[in-house]
PDB file of C-alpha atoms in Angstrom:
ATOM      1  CA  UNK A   1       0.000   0.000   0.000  1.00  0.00           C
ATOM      2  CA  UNK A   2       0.892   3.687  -0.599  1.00  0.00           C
ATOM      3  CA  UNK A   3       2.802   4.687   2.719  1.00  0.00           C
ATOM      4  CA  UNK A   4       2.725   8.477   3.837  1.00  0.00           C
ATOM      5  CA  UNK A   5       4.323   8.781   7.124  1.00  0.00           C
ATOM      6  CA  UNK A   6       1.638   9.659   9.610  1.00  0.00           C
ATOM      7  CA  UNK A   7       4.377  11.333  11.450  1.00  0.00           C
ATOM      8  CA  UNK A   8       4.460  14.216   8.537  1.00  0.00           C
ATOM      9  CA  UNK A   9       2.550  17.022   8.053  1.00  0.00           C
ATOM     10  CA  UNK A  10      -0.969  16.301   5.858  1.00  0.00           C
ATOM     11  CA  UNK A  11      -1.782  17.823   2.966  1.00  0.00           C
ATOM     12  CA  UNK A  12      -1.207  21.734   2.741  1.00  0.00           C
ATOM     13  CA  UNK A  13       0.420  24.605   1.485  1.00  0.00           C
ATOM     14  CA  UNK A  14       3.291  23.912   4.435  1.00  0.00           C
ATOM     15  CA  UNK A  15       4.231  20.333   3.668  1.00  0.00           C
ATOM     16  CA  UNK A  16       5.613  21.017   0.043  1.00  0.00           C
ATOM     17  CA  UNK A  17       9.165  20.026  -0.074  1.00  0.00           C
ATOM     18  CA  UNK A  18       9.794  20.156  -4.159  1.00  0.00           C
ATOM     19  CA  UNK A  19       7.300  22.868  -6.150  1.00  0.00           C
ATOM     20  CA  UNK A  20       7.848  24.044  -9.581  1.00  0.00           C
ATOM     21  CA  UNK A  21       6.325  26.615 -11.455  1.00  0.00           C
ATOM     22  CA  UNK A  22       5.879  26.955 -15.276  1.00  0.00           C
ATOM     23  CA  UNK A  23       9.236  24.719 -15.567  1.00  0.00           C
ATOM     24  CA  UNK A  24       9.992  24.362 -19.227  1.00  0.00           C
ATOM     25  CA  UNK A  25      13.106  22.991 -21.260  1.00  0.00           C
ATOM     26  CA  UNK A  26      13.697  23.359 -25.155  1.00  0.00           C
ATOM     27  CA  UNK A  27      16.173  21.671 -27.336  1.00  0.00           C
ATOM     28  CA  UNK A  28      17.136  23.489 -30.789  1.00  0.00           C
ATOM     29  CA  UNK A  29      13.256  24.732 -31.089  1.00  0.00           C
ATOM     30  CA  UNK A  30      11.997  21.453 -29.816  1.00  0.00           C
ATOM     31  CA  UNK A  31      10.026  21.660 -26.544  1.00  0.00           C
ATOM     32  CA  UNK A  32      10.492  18.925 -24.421  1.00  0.00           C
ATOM     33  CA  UNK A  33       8.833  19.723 -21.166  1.00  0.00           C
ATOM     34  CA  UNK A  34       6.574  22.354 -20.850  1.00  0.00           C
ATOM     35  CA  UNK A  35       4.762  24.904 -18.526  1.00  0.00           C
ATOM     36  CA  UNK A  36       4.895  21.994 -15.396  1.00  0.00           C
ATOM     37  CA  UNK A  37       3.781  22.716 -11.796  1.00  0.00           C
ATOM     38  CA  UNK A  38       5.235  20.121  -9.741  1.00  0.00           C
ATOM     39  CA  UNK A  39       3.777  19.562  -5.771  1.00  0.00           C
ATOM     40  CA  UNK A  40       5.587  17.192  -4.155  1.00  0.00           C
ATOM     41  CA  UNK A  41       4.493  16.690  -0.714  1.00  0.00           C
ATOM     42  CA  UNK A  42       6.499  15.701   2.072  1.00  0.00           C
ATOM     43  CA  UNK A  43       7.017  11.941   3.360  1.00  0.00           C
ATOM     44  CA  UNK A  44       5.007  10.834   0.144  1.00  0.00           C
ATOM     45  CA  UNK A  45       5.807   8.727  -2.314  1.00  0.00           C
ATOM     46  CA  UNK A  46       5.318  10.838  -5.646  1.00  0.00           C
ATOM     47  CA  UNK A  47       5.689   8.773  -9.608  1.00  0.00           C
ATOM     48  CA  UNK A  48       6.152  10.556 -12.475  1.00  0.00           C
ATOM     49  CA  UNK A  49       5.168   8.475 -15.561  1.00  0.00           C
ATOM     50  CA  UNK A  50       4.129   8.763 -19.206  1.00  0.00           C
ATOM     51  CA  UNK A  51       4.211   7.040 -22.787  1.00  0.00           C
ATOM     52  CA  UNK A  52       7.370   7.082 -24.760  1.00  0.00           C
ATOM     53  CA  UNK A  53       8.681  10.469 -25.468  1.00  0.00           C
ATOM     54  CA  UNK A  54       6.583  12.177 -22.570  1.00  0.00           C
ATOM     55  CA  UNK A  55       9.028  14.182 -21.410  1.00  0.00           C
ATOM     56  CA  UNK A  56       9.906  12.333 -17.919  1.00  0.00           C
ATOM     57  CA  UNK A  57      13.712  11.965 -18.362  1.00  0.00           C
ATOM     58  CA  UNK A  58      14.052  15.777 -19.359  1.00  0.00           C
ATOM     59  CA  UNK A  59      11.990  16.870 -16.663  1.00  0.00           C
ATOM     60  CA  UNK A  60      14.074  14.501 -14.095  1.00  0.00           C
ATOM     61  CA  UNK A  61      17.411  16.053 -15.070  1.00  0.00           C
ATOM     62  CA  UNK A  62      15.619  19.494 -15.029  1.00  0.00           C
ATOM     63  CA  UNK A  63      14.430  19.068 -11.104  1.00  0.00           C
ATOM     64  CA  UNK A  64      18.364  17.501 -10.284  1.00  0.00           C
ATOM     65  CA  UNK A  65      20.175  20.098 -12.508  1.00  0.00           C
ATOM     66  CA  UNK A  66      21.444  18.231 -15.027  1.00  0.00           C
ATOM     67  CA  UNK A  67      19.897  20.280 -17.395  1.00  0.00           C
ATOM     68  CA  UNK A  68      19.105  23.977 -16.982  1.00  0.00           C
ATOM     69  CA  UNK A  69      15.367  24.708 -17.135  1.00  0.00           C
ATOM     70  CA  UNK A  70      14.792  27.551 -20.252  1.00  0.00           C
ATOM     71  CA  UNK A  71      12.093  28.901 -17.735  1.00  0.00           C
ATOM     72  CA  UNK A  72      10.206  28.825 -15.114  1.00  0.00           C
ATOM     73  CA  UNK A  73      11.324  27.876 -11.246  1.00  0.00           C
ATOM     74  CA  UNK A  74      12.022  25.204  -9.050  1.00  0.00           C
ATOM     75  CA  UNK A  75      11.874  24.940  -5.306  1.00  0.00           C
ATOM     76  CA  UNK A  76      13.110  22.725  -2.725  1.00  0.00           C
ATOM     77  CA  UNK A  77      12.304  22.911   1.313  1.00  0.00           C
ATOM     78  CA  UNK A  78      11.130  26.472   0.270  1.00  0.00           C
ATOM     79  CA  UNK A  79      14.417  27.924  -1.233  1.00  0.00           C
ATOM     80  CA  UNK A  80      15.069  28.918  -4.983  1.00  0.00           C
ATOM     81  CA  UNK A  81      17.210  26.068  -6.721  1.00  0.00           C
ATOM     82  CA  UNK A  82      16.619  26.754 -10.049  1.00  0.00           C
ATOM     83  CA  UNK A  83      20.036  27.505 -10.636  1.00  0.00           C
ATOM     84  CA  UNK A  84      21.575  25.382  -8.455  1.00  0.00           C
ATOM     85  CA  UNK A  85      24.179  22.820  -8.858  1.00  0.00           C
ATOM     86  CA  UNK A  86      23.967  18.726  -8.558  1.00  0.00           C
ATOM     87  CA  UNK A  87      26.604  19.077  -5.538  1.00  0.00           C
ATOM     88  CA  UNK A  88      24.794  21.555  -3.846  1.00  0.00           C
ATOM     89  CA  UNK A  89      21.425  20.043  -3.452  1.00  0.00           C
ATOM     90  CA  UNK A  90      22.697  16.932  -2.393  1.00  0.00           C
ATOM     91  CA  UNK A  91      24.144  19.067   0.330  1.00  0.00           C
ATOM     92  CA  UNK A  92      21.075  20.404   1.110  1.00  0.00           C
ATOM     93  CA  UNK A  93      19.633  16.815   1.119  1.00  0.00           C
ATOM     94  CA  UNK A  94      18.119  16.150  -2.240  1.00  0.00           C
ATOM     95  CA  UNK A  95      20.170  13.017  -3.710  1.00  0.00           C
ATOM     96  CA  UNK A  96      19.758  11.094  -7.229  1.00  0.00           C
ATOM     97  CA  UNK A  97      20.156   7.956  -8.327  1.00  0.00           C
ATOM     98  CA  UNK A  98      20.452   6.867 -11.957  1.00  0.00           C
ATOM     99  CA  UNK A  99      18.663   4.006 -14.409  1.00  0.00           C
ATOM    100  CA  UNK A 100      22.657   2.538 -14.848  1.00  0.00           C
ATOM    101  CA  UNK A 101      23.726   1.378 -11.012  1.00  0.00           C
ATOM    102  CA  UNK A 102      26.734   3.567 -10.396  1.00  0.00           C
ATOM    103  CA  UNK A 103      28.505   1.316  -7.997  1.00  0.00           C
ATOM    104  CA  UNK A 104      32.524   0.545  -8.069  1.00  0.00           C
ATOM    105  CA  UNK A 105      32.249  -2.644  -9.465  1.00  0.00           C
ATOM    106  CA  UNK A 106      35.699  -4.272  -8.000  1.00  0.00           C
ATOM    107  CA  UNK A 107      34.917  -2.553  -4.755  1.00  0.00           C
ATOM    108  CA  UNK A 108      32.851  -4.562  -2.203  1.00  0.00           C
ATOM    109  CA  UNK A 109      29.450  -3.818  -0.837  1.00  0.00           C
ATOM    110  CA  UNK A 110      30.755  -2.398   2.028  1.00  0.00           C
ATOM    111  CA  UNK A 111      33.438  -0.427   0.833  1.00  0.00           C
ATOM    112  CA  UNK A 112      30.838   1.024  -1.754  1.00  0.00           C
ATOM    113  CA  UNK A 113      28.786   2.160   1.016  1.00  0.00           C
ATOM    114  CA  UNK A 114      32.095   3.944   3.070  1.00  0.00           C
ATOM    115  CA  UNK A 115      32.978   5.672   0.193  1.00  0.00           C
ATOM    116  CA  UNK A 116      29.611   7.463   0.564  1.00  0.00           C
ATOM    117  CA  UNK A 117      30.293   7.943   3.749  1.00  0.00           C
ATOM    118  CA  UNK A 118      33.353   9.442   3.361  1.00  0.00           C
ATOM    119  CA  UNK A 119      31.809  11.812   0.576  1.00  0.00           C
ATOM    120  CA  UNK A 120      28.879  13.206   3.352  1.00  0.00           C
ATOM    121  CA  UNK A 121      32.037  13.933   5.666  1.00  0.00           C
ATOM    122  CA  UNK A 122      33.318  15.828   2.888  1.00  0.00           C
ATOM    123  CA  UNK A 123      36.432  13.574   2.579  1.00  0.00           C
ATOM    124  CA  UNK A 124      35.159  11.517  -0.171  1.00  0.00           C
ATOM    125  CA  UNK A 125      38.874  11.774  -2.338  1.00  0.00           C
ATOM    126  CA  UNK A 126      40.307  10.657   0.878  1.00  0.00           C
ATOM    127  CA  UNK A 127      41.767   7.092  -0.195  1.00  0.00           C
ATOM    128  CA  UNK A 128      44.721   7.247   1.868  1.00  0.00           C
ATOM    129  CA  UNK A 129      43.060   7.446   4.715  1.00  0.00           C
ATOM    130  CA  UNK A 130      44.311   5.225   7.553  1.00  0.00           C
ATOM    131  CA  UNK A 131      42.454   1.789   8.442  1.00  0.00           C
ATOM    132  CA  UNK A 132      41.909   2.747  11.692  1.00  0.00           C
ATOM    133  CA  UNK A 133      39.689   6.306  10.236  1.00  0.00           C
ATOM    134  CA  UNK A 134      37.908   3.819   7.505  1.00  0.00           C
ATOM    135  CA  UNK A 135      37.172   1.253  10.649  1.00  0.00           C
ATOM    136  CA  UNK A 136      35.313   4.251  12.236  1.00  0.00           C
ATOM    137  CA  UNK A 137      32.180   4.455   9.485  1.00  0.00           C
ATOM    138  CA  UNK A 138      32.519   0.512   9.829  1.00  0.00           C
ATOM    139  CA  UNK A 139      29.240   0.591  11.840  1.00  0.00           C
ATOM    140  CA  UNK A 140      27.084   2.570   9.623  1.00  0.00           C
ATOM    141  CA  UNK A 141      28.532   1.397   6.735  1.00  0.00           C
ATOM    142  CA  UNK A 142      27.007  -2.155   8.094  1.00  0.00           C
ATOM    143  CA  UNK A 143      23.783  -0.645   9.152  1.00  0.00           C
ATOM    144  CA  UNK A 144      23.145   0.555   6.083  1.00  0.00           C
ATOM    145  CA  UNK A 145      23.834  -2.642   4.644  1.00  0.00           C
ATOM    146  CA  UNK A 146      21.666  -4.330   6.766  1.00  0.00           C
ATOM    147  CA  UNK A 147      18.470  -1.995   6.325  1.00  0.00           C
ATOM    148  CA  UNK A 148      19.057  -3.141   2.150  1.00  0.00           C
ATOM    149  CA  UNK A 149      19.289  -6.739   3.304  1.00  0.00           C
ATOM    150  CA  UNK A 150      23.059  -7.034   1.950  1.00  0.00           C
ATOM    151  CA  UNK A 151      24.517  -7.516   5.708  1.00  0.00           C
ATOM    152  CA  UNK A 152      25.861 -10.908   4.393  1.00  0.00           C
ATOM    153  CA  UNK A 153      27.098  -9.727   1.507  1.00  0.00           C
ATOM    154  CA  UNK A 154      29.545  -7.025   2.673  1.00  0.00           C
ATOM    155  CA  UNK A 155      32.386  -9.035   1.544  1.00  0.00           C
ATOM    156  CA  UNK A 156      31.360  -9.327  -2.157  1.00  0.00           C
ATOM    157  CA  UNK A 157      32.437  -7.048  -4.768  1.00  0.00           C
ATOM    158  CA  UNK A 158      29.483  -4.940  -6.389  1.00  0.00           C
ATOM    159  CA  UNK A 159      30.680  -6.790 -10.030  1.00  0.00           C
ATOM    160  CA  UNK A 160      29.325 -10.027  -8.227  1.00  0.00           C
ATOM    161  CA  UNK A 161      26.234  -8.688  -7.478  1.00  0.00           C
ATOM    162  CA  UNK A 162      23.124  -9.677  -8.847  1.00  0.00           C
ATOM    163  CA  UNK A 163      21.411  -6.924 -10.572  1.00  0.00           C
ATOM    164  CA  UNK A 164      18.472  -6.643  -8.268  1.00  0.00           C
ATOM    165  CA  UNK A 165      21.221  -6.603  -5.454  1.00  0.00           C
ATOM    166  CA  UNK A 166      23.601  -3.867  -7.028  1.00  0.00           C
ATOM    167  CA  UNK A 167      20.405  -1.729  -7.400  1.00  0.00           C
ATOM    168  CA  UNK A 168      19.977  -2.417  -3.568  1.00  0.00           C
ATOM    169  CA  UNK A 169      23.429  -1.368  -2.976  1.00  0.00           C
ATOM    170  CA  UNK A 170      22.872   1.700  -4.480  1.00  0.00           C
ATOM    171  CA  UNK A 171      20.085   2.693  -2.342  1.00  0.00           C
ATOM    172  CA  UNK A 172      22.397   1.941   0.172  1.00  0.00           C
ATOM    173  CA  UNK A 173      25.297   4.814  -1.076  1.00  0.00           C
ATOM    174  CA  UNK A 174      21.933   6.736  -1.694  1.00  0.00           C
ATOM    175  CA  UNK A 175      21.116   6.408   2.120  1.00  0.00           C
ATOM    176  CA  UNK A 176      24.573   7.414   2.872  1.00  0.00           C
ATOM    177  CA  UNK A 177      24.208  10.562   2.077  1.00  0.00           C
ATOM    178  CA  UNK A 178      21.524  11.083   4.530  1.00  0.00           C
ATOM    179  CA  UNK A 179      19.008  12.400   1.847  1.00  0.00           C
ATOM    180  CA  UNK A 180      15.980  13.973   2.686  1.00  0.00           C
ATOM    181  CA  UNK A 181      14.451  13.543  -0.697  1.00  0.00           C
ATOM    182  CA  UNK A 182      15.127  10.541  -2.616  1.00  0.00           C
ATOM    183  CA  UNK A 183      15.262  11.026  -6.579  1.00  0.00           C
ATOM    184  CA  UNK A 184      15.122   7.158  -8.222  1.00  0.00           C
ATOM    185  CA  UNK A 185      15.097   7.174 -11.893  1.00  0.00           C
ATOM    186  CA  UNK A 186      13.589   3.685 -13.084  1.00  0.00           C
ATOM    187  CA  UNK A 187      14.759   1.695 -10.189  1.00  0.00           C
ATOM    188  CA  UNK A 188      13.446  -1.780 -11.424  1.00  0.00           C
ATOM    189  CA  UNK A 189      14.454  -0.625 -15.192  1.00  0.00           C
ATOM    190  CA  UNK A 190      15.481  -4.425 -16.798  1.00  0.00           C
ATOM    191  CA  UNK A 191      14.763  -6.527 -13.803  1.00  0.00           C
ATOM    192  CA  UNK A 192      13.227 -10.193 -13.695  1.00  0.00           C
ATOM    193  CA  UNK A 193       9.891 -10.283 -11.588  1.00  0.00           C
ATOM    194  CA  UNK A 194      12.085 -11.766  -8.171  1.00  0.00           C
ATOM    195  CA  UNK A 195      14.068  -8.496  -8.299  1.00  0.00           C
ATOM    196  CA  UNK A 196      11.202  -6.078  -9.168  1.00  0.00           C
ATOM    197  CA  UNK A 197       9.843  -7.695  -5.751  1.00  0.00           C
ATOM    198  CA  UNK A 198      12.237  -6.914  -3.830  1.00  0.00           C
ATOM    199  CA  UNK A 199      13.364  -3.602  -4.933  1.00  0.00           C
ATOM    200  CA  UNK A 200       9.708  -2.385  -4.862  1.00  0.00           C
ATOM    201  CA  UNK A 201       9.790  -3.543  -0.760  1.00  0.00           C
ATOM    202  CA  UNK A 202      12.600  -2.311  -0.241  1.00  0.00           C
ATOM    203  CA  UNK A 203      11.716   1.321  -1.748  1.00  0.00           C
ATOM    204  CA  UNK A 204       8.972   1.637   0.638  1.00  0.00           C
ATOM    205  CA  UNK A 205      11.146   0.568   3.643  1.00  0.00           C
ATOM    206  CA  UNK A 206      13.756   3.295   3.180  1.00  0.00           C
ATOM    207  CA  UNK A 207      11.090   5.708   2.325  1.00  0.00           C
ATOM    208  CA  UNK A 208       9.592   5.576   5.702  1.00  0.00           C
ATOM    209  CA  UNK A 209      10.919   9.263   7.371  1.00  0.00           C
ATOM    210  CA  UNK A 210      11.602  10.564   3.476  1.00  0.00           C
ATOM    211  CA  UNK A 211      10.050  11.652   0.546  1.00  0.00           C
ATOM    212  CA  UNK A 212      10.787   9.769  -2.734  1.00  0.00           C
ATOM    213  CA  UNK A 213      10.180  11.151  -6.256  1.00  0.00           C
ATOM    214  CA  UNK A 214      10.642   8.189  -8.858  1.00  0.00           C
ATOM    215  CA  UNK A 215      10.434   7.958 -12.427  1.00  0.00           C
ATOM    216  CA  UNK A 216       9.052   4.546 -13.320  1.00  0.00           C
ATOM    217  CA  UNK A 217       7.736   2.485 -16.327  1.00  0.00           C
ATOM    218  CA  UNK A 218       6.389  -0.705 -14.029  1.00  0.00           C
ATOM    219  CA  UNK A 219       2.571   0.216 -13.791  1.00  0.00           C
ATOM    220  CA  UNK A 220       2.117  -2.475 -10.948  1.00  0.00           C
ATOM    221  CA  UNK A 221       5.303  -1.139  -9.131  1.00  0.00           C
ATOM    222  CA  UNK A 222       3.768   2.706  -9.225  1.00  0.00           C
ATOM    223  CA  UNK A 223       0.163   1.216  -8.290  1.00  0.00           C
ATOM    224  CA  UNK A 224       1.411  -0.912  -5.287  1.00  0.00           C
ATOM    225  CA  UNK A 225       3.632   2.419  -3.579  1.00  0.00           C
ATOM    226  CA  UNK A 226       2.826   5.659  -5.104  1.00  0.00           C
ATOM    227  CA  UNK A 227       0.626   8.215  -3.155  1.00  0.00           C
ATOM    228  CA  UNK A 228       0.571  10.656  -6.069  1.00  0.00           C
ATOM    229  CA  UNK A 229       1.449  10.151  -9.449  1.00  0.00           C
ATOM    230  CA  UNK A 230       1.997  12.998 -12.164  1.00  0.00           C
ATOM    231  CA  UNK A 231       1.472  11.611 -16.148  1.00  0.00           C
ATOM    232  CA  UNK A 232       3.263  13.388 -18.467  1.00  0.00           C
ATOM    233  CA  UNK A 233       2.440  13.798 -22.284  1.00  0.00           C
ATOM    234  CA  UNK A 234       4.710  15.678 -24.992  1.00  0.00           C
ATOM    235  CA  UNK A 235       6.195  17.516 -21.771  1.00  0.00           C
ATOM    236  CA  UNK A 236       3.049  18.818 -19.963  1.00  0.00           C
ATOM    237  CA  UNK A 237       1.155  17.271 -16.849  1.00  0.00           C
ATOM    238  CA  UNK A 238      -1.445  15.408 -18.776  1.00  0.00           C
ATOM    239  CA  UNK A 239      -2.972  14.195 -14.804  1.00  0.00           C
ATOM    240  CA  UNK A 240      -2.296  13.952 -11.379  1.00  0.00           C
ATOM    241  CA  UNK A 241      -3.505  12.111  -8.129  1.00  0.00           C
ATOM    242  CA  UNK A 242      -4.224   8.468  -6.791  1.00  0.00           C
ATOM    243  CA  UNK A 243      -3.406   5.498  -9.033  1.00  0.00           C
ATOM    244  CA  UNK A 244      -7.147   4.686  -9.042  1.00  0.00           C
ATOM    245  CA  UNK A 245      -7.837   8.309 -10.348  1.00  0.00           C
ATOM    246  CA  UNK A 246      -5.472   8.475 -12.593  1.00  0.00           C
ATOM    247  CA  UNK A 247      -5.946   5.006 -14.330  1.00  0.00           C
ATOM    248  CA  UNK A 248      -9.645   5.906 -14.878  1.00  0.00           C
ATOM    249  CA  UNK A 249      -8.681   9.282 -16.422  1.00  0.00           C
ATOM    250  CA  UNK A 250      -9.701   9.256 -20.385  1.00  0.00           C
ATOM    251  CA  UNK A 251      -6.791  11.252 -21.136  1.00  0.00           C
ATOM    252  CA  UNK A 252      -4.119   8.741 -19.497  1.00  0.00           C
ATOM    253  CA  UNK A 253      -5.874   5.582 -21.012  1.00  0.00           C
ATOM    254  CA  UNK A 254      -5.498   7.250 -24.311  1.00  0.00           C
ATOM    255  CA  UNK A 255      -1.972   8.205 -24.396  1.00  0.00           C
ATOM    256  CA  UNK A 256      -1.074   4.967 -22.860  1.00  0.00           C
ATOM    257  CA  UNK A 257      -3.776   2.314 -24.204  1.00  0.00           C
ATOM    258  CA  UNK A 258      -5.687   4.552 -27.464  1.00  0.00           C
ATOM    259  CA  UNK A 259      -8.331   3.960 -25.728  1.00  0.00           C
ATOM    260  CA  UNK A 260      -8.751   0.503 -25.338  1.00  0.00           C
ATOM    261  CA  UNK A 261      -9.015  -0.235 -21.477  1.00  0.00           C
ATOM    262  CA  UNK A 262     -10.631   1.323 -18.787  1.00  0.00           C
ATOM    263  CA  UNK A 263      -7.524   0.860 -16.851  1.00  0.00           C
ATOM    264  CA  UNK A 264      -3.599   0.857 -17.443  1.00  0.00           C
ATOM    265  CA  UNK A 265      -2.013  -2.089 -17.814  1.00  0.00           C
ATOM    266  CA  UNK A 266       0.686  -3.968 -16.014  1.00  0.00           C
ATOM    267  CA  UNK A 267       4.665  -4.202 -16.228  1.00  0.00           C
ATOM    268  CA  UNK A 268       5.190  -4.088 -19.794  1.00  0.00           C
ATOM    269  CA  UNK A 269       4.593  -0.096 -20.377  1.00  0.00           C
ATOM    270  CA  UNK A 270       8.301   0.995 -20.891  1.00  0.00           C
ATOM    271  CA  UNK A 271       8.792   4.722 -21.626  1.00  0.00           C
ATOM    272  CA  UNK A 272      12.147   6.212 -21.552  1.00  0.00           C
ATOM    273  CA  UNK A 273      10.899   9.860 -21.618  1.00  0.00           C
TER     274      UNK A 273
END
């Protein structure tokens, strides 16, 4: 089930943490997201989805600077980011992961995880630190582990990882950096059933005391943990709200099914937007 926090504010003006207004991105006289207000409410889980070519990806890179919006704005915990940096907002607590695992594949689990731990005590480029310094994020290092069920594998390097498991060892760096606002982009992207599983549990366990904003192609992953979810089409909010509301909307079931179903489908809409 969907899982706000009850410890979180409800619903309101206060409780926004991510807002943007009007945010649009052209390429070369091609508009690729347009005009989108973004509410992202605090300890939800919030989906952004679409078709093919709806604009998601652009819009994603927009909201973690990757890309620099050609106008409008974009807020986060209240404060002007539009012109931010990456580094910067994951200072301020707002951290990314990608569709392509970025682990260090001939590093193990665990040193995977201390190098993010070095990086939020700002001596991430610190390799030649002593044994005895790297022994002191031991701990968390393992407790992070161990809240991504990969306690027993803290010996293995990340190349020997299962995919489903490297994925979890990312959320695990993720977690590192203490983030206040978790940005997953397709987090189950080319994944057997077993793995989708477990990555979809394990996305709603570390988003208990966070706020997530995924982009995600798996219908029954977005309908089993998503409070709100935003559709995109041709880079403007086509709908927002529950997965029951949304499904039933005309407009979704015609940019995703041409009007076939009543209802999205299941796991096999992929749209790299």
């Amino acid at each position: 089930m969907p899982g706000h926090d009850p410890t979180f504010p409800r619903p309101g003006t206060d409780d926004l943490i991510l807002r943007t207004r009007g945010l649009t991105r052209r390429f070369m006289g091609f508009t690729a997201v347009q005009d989108v207000d973004l509410q992202v409410r605090r300890g939800s889980i919030h989906a952004l989805i679409g078709p093919n070519g709806a604009g998601k990806s652009t819009c994603f890179n927009l909201l973690t600077k990757f890309l620099e919006p050609s106008a409008g704005t974009i807020h986060y915990n209240g404060v002007d980011i539009t012109h931010a940096a990456p580094a910067a907002l994951a200072q301020r607590g707002m951290v990314r992961s990608f569709q392509i695992s970025a682990t260090f594949p001939a590093l193990t689990a665990l040193q995977n995880v201390r190098i993010a731990l070095q990086r939020r005590s700002g001596a991430s480029f610190c390799f030649w630190r002593s044994n005895r310094s790297l022994r002191a994020l031991h701990p968390r290092a393992m407790e992070l582990l161990e809240q991504v069920g990969l306690a027993a594998q803290a010996g293995v390097p990340a190349s020997e990882l299962s995919y489903g498991r490297c994925r979890a060892l990312e959320l695990a760096t993720t977690l590192a950096l203490e983030p206040e606002l978790m940005l997953l982009d397709e987090p189950t992207q080319g994944m057997g059933h077993e793995d989708v599983e477990a990555v979809t549990t394990l996305i709603q366990r570390v988003a208990q005391g966070r706020t997530v904003l995924l982009v995600e192609h798996n219908m029954q992953v977005v309908s089993r943990i998503a409070d709100t979810i935003t559709v995109l089409q041709r880079g403007q909010v086509l709908a927002e709200g529950s997965y029951e509301a949304v499904s039933r909307d005309p407009r979704v079931v015609e940019a995703y099914m041409g009007g076939s179903t009543p209802v999205l489908g299941g796991a096999e809409e992929h749209g790299h937007g």
